[in-house]
Coordinates of C-alpha atoms in Angstrom, one line a residue:
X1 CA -128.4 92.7 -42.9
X2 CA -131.6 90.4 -41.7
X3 CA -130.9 86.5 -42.8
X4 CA -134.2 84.9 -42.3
X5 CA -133.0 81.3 -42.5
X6 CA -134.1 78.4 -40.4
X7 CA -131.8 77.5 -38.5
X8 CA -130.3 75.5 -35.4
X9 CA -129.4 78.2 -32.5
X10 CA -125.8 78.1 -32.0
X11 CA -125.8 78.1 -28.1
X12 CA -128.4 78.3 -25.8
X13 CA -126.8 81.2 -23.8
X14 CA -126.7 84.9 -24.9
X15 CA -124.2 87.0 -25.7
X16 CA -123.3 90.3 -24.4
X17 CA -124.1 93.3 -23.3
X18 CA -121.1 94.1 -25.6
X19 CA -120.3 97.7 -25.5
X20 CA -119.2 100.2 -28.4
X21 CA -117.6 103.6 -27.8
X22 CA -119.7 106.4 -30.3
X23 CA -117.4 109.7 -28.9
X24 CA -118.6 112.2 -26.8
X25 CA -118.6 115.7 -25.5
X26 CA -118.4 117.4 -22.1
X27 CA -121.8 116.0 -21.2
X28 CA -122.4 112.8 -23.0
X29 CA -120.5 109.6 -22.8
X30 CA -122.3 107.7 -26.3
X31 CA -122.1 104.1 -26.3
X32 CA -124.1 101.4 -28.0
X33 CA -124.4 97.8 -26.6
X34 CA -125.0 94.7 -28.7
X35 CA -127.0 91.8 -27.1
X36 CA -127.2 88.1 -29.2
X37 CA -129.9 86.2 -27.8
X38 CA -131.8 83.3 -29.0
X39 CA -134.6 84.1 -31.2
X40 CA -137.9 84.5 -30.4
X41 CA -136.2 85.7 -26.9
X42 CA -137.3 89.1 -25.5
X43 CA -134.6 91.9 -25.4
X44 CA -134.1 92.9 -21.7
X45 CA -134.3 96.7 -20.7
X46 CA -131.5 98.6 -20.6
X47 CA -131.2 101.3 -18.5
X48 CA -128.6 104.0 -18.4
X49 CA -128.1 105.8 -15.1
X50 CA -130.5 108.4 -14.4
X51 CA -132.2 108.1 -18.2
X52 CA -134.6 106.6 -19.6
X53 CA -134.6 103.0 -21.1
X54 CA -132.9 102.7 -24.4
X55 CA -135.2 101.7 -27.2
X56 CA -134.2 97.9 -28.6
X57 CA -133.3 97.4 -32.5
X58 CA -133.7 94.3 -34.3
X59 CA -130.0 94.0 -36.5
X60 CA -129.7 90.6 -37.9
X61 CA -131.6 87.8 -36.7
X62 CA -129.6 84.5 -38.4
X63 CA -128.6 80.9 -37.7
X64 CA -131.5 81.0 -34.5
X65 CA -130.3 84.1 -32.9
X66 CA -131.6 88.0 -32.9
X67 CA -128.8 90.5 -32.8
X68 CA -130.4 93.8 -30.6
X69 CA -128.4 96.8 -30.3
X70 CA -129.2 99.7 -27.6
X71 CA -128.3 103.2 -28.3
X72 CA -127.6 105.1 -25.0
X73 CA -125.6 107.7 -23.5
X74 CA -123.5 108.2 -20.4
X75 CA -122.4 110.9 -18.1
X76 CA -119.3 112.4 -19.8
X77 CA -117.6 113.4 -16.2
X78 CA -117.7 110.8 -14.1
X79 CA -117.6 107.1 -13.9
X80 CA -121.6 105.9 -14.7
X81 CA -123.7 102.7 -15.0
X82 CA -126.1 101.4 -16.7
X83 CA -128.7 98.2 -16.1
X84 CA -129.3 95.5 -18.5
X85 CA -132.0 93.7 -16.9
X86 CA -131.2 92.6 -13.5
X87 CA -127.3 93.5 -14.0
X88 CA -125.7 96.2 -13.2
X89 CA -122.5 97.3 -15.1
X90 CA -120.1 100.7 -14.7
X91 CA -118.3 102.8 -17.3
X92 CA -115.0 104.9 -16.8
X93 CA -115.3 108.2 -18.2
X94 CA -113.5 109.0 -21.3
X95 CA -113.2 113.1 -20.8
X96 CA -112.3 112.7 -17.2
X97 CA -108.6 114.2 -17.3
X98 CA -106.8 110.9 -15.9
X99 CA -108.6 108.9 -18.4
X100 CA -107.1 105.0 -19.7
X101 CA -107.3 103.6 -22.5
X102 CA -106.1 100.1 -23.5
X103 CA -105.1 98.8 -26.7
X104 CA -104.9 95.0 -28.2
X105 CA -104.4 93.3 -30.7
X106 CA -104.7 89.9 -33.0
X107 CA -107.0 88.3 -30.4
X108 CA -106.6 84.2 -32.0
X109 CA -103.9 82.5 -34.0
X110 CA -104.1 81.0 -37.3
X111 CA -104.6 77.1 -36.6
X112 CA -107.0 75.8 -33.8
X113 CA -107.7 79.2 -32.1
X114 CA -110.7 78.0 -30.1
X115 CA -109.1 74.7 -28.9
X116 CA -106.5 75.9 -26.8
X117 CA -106.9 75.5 -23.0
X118 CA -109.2 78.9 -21.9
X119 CA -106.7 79.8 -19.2
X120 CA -103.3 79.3 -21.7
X121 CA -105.5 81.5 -24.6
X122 CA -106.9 84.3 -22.3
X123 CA -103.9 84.5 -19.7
X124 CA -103.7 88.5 -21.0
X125 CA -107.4 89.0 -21.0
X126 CA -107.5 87.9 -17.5
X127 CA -104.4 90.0 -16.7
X128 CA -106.5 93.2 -18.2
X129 CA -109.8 92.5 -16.1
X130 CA -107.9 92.5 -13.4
X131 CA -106.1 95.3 -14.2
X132 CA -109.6 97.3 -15.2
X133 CA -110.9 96.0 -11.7
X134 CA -108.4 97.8 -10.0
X135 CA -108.1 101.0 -12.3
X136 CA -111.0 101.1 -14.7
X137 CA -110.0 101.9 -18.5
X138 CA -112.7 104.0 -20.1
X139 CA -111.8 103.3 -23.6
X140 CA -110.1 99.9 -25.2
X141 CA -109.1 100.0 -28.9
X142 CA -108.9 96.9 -30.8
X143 CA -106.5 97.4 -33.4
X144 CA -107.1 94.5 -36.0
X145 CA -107.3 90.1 -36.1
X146 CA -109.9 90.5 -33.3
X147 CA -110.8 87.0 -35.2
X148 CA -108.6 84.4 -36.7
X149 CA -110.8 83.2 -39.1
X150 CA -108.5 82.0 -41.6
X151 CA -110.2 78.0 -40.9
X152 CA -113.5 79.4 -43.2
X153 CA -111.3 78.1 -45.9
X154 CA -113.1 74.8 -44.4
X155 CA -116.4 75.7 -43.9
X156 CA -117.5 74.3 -47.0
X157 CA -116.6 72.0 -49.5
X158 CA -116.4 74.4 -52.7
X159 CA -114.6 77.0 -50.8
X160 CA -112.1 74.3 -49.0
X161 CA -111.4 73.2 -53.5
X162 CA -111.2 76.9 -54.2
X163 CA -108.4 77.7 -51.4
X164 CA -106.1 74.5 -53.0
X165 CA -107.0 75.5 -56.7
X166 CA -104.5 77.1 -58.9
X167 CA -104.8 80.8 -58.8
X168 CA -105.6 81.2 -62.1
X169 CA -108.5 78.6 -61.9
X170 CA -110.3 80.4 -58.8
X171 CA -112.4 83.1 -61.4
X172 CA -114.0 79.5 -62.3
X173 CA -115.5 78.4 -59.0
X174 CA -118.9 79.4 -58.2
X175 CA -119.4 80.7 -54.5
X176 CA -123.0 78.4 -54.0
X177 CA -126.1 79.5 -51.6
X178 CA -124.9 76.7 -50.1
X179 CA -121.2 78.1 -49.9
X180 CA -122.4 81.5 -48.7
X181 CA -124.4 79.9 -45.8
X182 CA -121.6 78.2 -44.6
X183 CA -119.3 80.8 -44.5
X184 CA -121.7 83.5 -43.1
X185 CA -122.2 80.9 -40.3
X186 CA -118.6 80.2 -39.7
X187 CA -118.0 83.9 -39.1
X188 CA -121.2 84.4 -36.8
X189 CA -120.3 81.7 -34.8
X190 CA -116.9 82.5 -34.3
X191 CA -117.6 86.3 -33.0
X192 CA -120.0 84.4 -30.6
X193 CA -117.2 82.1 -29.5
X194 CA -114.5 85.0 -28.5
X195 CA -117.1 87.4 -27.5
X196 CA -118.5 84.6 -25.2
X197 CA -116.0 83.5 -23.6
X198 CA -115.1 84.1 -19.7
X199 CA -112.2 86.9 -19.8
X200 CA -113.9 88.8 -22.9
X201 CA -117.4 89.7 -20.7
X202 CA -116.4 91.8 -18.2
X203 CA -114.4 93.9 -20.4
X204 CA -116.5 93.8 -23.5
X205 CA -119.5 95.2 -20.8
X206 CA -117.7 97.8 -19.0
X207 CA -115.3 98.7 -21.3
X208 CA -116.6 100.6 -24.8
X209 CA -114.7 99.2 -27.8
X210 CA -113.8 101.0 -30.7
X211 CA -112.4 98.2 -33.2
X212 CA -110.9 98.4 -37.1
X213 CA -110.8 95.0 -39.0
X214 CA -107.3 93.6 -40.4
X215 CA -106.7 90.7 -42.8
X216 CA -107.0 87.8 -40.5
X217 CA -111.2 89.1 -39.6
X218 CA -111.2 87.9 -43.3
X219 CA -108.8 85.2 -44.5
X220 CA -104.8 86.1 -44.0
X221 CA -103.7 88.6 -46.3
X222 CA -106.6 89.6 -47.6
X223 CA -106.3 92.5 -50.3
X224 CA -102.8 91.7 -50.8
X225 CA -102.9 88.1 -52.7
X226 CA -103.4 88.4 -56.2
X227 CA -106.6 90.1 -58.6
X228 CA -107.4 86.3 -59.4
X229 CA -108.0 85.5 -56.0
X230 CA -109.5 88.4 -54.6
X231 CA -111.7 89.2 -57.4
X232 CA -113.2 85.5 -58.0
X233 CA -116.9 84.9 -56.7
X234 CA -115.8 83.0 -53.9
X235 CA -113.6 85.4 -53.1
X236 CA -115.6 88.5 -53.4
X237 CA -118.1 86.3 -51.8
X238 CA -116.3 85.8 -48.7
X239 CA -115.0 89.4 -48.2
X240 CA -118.8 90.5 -48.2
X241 CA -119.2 87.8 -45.4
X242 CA -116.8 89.2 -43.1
X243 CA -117.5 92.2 -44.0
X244 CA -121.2 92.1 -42.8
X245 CA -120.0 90.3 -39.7
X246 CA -117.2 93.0 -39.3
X247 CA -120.3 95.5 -39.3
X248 CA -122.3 93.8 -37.1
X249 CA -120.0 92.2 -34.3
X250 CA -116.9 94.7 -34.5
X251 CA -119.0 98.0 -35.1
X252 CA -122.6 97.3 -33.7
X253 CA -123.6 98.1 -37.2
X254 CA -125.3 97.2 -40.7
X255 CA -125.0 98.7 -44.2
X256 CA -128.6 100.5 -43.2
X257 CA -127.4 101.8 -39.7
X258 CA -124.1 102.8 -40.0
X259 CA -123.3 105.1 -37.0
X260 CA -121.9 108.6 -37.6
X261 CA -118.2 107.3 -36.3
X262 CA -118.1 105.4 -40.0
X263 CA -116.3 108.5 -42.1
X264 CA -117.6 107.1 -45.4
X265 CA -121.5 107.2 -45.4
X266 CA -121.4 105.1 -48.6
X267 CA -119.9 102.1 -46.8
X268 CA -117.2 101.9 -49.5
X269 CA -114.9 101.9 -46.7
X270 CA -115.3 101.4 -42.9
X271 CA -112.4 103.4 -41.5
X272 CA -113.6 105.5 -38.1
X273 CA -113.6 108.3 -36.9
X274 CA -114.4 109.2 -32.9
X275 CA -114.4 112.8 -31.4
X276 CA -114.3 113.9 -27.4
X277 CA -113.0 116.5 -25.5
X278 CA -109.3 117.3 -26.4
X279 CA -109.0 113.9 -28.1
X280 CA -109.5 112.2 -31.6
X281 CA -109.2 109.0 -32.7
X282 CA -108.6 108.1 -36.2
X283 CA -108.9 104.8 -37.7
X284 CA -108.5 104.3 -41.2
X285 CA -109.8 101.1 -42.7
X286 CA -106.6 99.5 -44.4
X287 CA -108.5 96.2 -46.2
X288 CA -111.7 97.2 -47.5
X289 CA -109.7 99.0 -50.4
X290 CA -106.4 97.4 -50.5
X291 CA -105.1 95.7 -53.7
X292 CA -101.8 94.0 -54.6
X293 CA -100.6 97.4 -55.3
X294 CA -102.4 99.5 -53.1
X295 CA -103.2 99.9 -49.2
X296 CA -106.3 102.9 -49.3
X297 CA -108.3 103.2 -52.3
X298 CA -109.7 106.7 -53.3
X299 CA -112.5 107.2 -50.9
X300 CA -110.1 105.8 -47.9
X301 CA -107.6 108.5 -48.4
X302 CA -110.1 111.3 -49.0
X303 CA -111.8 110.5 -46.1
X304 CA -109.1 109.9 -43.4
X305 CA -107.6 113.2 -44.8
X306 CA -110.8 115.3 -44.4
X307 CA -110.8 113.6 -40.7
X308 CA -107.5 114.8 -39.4
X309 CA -108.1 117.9 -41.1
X310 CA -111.2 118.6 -39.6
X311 CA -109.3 118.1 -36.0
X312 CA -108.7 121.2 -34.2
X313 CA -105.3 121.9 -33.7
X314 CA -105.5 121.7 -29.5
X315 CA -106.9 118.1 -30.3
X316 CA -104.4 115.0 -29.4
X317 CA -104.0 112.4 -32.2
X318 CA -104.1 108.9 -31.7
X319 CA -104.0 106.7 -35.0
X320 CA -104.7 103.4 -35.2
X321 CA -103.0 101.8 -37.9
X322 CA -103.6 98.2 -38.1
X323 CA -100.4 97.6 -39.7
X324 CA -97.1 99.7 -38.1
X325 CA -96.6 102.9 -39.8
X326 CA -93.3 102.6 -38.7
X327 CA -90.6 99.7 -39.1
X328 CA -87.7 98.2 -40.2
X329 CA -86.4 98.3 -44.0
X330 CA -88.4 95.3 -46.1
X331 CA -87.2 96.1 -49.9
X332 CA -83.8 93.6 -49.4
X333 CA -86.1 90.9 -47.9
X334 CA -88.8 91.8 -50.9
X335 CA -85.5 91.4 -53.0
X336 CA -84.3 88.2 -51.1
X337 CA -87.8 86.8 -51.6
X338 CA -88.2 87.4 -55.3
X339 CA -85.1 84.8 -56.1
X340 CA -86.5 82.3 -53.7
X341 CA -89.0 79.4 -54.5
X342 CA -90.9 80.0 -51.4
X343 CA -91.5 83.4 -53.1
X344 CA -95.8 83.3 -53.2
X345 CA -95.6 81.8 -49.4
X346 CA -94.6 85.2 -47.7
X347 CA -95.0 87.5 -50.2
X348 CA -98.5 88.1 -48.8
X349 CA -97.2 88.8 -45.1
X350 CA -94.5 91.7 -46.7
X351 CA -97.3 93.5 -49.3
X352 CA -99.8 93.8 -46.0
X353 CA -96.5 96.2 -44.7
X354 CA -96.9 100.2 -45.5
X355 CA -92.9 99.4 -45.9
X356 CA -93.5 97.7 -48.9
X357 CA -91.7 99.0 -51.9
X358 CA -94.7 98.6 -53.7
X359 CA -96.8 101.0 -51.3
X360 CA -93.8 103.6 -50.4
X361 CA -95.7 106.5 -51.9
X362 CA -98.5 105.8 -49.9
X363 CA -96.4 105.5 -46.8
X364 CA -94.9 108.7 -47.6
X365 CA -98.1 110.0 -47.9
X366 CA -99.3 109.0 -44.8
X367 CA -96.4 110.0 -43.1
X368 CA -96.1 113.4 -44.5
X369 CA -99.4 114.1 -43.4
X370 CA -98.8 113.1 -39.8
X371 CA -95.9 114.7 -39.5
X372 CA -97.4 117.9 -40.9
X373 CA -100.0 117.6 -38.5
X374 CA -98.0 117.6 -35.7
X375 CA -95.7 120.4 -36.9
X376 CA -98.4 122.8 -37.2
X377 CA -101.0 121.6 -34.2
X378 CA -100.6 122.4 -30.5
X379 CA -100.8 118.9 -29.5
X380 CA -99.1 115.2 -30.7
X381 CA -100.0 112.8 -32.8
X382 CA -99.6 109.3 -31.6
X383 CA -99.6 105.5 -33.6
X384 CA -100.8 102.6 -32.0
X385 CA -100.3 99.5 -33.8
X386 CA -100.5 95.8 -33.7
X387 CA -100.2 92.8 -36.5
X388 CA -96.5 91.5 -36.1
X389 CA -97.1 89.6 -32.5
X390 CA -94.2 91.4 -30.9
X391 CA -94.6 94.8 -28.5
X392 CA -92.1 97.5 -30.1
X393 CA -92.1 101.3 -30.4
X394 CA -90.6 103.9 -32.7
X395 CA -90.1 107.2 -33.4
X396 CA -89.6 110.1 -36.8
X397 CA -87.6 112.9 -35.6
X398 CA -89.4 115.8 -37.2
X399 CA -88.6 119.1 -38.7
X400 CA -89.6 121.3 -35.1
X401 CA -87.2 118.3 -33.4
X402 CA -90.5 117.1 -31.7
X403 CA -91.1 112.9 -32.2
X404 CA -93.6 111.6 -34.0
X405 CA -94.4 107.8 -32.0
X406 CA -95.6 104.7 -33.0
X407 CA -96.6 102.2 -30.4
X408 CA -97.2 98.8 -30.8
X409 CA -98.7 96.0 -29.0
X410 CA -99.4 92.4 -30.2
X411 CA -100.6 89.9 -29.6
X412 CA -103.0 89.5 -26.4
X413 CA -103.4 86.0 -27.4
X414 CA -101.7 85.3 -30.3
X415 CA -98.8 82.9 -29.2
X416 CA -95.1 84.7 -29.2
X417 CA -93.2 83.9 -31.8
X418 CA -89.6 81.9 -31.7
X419 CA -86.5 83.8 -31.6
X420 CA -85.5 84.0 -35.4
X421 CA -88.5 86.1 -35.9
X422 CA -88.0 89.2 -33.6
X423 CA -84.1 88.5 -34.5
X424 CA -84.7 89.2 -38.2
X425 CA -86.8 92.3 -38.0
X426 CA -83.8 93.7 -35.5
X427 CA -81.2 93.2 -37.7
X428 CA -83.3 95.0 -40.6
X429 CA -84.3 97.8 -38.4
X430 CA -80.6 98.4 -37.4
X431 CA -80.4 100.0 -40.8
X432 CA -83.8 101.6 -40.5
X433 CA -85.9 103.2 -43.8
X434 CA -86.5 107.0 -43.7
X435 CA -88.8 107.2 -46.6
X436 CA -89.2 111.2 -45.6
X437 CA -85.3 113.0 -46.4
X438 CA -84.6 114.6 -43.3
X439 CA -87.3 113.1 -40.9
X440 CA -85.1 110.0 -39.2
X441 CA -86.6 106.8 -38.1
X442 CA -85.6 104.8 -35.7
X443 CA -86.9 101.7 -33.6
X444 CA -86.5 101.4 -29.7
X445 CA -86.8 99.1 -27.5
X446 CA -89.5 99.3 -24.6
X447 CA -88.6 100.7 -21.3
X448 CA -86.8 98.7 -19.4
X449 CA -86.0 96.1 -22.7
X450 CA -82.7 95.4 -23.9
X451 CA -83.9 94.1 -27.3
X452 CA -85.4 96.4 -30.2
X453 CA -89.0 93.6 -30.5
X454 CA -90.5 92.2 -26.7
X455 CA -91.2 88.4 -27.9
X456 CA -93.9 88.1 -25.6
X457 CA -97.9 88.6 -25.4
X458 CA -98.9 91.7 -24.2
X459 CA -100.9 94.9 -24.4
X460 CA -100.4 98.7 -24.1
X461 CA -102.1 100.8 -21.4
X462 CA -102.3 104.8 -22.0
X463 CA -102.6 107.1 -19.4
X464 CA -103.6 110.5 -19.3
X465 CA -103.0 113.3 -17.0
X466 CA -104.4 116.2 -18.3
X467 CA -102.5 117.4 -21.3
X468 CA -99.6 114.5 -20.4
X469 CA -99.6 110.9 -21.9
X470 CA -97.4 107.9 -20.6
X471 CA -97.5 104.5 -22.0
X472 CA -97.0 101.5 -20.3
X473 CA -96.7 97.9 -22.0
X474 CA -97.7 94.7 -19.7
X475 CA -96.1 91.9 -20.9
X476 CA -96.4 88.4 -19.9
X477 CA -93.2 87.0 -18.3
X478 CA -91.5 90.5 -18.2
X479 CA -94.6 92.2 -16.2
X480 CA -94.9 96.0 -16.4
X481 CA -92.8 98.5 -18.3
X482 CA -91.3 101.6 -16.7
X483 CA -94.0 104.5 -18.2
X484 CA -93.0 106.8 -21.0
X485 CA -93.4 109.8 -21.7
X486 CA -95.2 110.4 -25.1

């Protein structure tokens, strides 16, 4: 994607390095770092430990700023730096066998995200740096709203009359040059603002990301809001916004250099798949494809599939699911919500849900192919979640009496929610849903919690010693959870 528009530069300063994880193998740690500096600017050398310089790419250059990216690799077996000009930054390594990784989630909220106080907002992401100061992670997964970008319903005038239109009137609004522009711009500068900011540069240097989208990196609820929305130019128009700035902020990436962790080489859909020693990660893109009545299109399913069955058996799982795989019954509140007025307000919010009753076979299918996985394979597979702005876990008792576990962690800056929320979802998971007959689910609190949902920011640190995993939530008043065993 190259936008050759003038344009003013959005900030003087640059942005970056920002650092992408690409797998690895017992030798090579592969990374990629993304640098945003004004344009006309030169890019600075980067240079690995003990390698050569890495050979600068032009990505985008839009709104007076050149987006480079560096392709580079790492020593796979010990913690390694690299130099991007006269700085000096270190990276964990992932195949060591007491490897971290942390795992966040819905990094904004939906109103005035970039207004709050910097030390209020990034409280957690300050927490985490000093956490990674003390104990370096090697890996952090971001598992979905890494923007809150639901105010692009402003950023122009014919997109602000489209979002307060009638839905059956959208089809007839034209998304403008103009329109586009706007919107493209809203998104750029917004990954510039959270990537830029204070707490985000230490980690986003030393720390390689592997991110996968959710709705709020579009607008909230994308996919699940009717076929008149969804499919009306200014619509489509800005999901293939966010979708390039997905690309190029949360993957290091365009349509014409998609890296080999994107499963689909057509670009159809965007879910990832990264490979090192004795570990896999898996994460399926859940909006690109998603419809009303649908969370994975075609192409999503045969690809994520062809992933886990390509993973050898002696390989650990870890799944990032954007939305829990995993929770509390939703068909009575779907059922409450059909006879109430405020009907179209959540209905949104419950469709995004695998629980949906409208997606059950899906989540059955997911589900059933997990839990065959771990049946057969040598090693676990393990959820990671975000979305709901609580920290909860759960397990599916399967047919070998192993557990099948879903962790979840959010937000690390959304704001906790009030009470009535986390008390709902308890008293719906108290009767639980097991779509699978004869594989129980249940939620559980978090070590050392007496209620089923932690009401409090957070994040989710894994720890591995050799073939052993424990998890540990940090969460903001409560502190540190006892480790468990997973």
């Amino acid at each position: 994607m190259i936008i050759d528009r003038p344009a003013a530069a959005t900030a003087d300063a640059a942005a970056g390095p920002i650092l992408y994880a690409r797998g690895g193998d017992e030798e090579q740690h592969f990374l990629a770092a993304l640098l945003v500096l004004p344009e006309g600017a030169a890019a600075p050398e980067l240079a690995p430990e003990d390698s050569a310089a890495a050979v600068p790419i032009v990505l985008a250059n839009c709104f007076g700023k050149t987006v480079w990216r560096y392709d580079f690799s790492l020593p796979a077996d010990r913690s390694a730096s690299y130099r991007l000009g006269d700085q000096h930054f270190t990276v964990a390594a992932p195949a060591a066998s007491d490897r971290r990784i942390v795992y966040v989630s819905c990094n904004g909220q939906e109103r005035g995200d970039l207004d709050r106080e910097d030390g209020e907002r990034d409280a957690m992401w300050t927490r985490l740096a000093a956490e990674h100061r003390r104990a370096p992670f090697a890996l952090m997964l971001q598992g979905g709203d890494q923007l809150y970008a639901d105010d692009v319903l402003y950023a122009h005038p014919s997109v602000e009359r489209w979002a307060s239109a009638p839905r059956d009137t959208r089809g007839d609004i034209a998304f403008e040059p103009a329109a586009d522009e706007a919107v493209r711009r809203f998104y750029f500068e917004r990954y510039l603002g959270n990537f830029g900011r204070a707490a985000m540069r230490t980690v986003a240097a030393e720390i390689p990301s592997v991110m996968m989208w959710d709705d709020h990196d579009i607008i909230d609820g994308w996919g699940s809001h009717p076929a008149a929305l969804l499919d009306s130019p200014v619509g489509r128009g800005l999901f293939a916004a966010a979708r390039d700035m997905f690309l190029l902020f949360q993957v290091a990436a365009t349509d014409a250099t998609l890296p080999s962790t994107i499963m689909d080489r057509s670009g159809a859909t965007l879910g990832l798949v990264l490979r090192y020693p004795d570990l896999a990660l898996l994460a399926p893109d859940l909006r690109s494809e998603r419809r009303p009545d649908r969370v994975m299109g075609p192409q999503g399913w045969a690809h994520f599939e062809a992933a886990l069955a390509a993973t050898p058996p002696w390989d650990r799982v870890l799944l990032m699911s954007s939305v829990p795989a995993i929770g509390p019954r939703l068909s009575w509140l779907e059922a409450l919500a059909d006879m109430l007025p405020v009907r179209n307000k959540y209905e949104d919010d419950m469709r995004d849900q695998w629980q949906s009753r409208v997606h059950r076979d899906e989540w059955v299918r997911l589900l059933s192919l997990l839990a065959e996985r771990q049946e057969y394979a040598d090693q676990p597979v393990t959820l990671v979640s975000g979305e709901i702005h609580l920290a909860t876990r759960g397990e599916m008792l399967l047919a070998d009496e192993s557990l099948l576990h879903q962790l979840v962690a959010s937000g690390i800056s959304h704001p906790a929610p009030s009470w009535a929320y986390p008390a709902m979802l308890e008293l719906l998971a108290q009767w639980g849903e097991s779509p699978l007959p004869g594989y129980p689910i249940q939620l559980r609190p978090l070590p050392g919690q007496r209620r089923t949902y932690a009401a409090e920011r957070n994040y989710l640190v894994l720890s591995f010693d050799d073939e052993a995993l424990e998890a540990e939530w940090e969460l903001e008043r409560s502190g540190r959870t006892p480790p468990l065993p997973i």
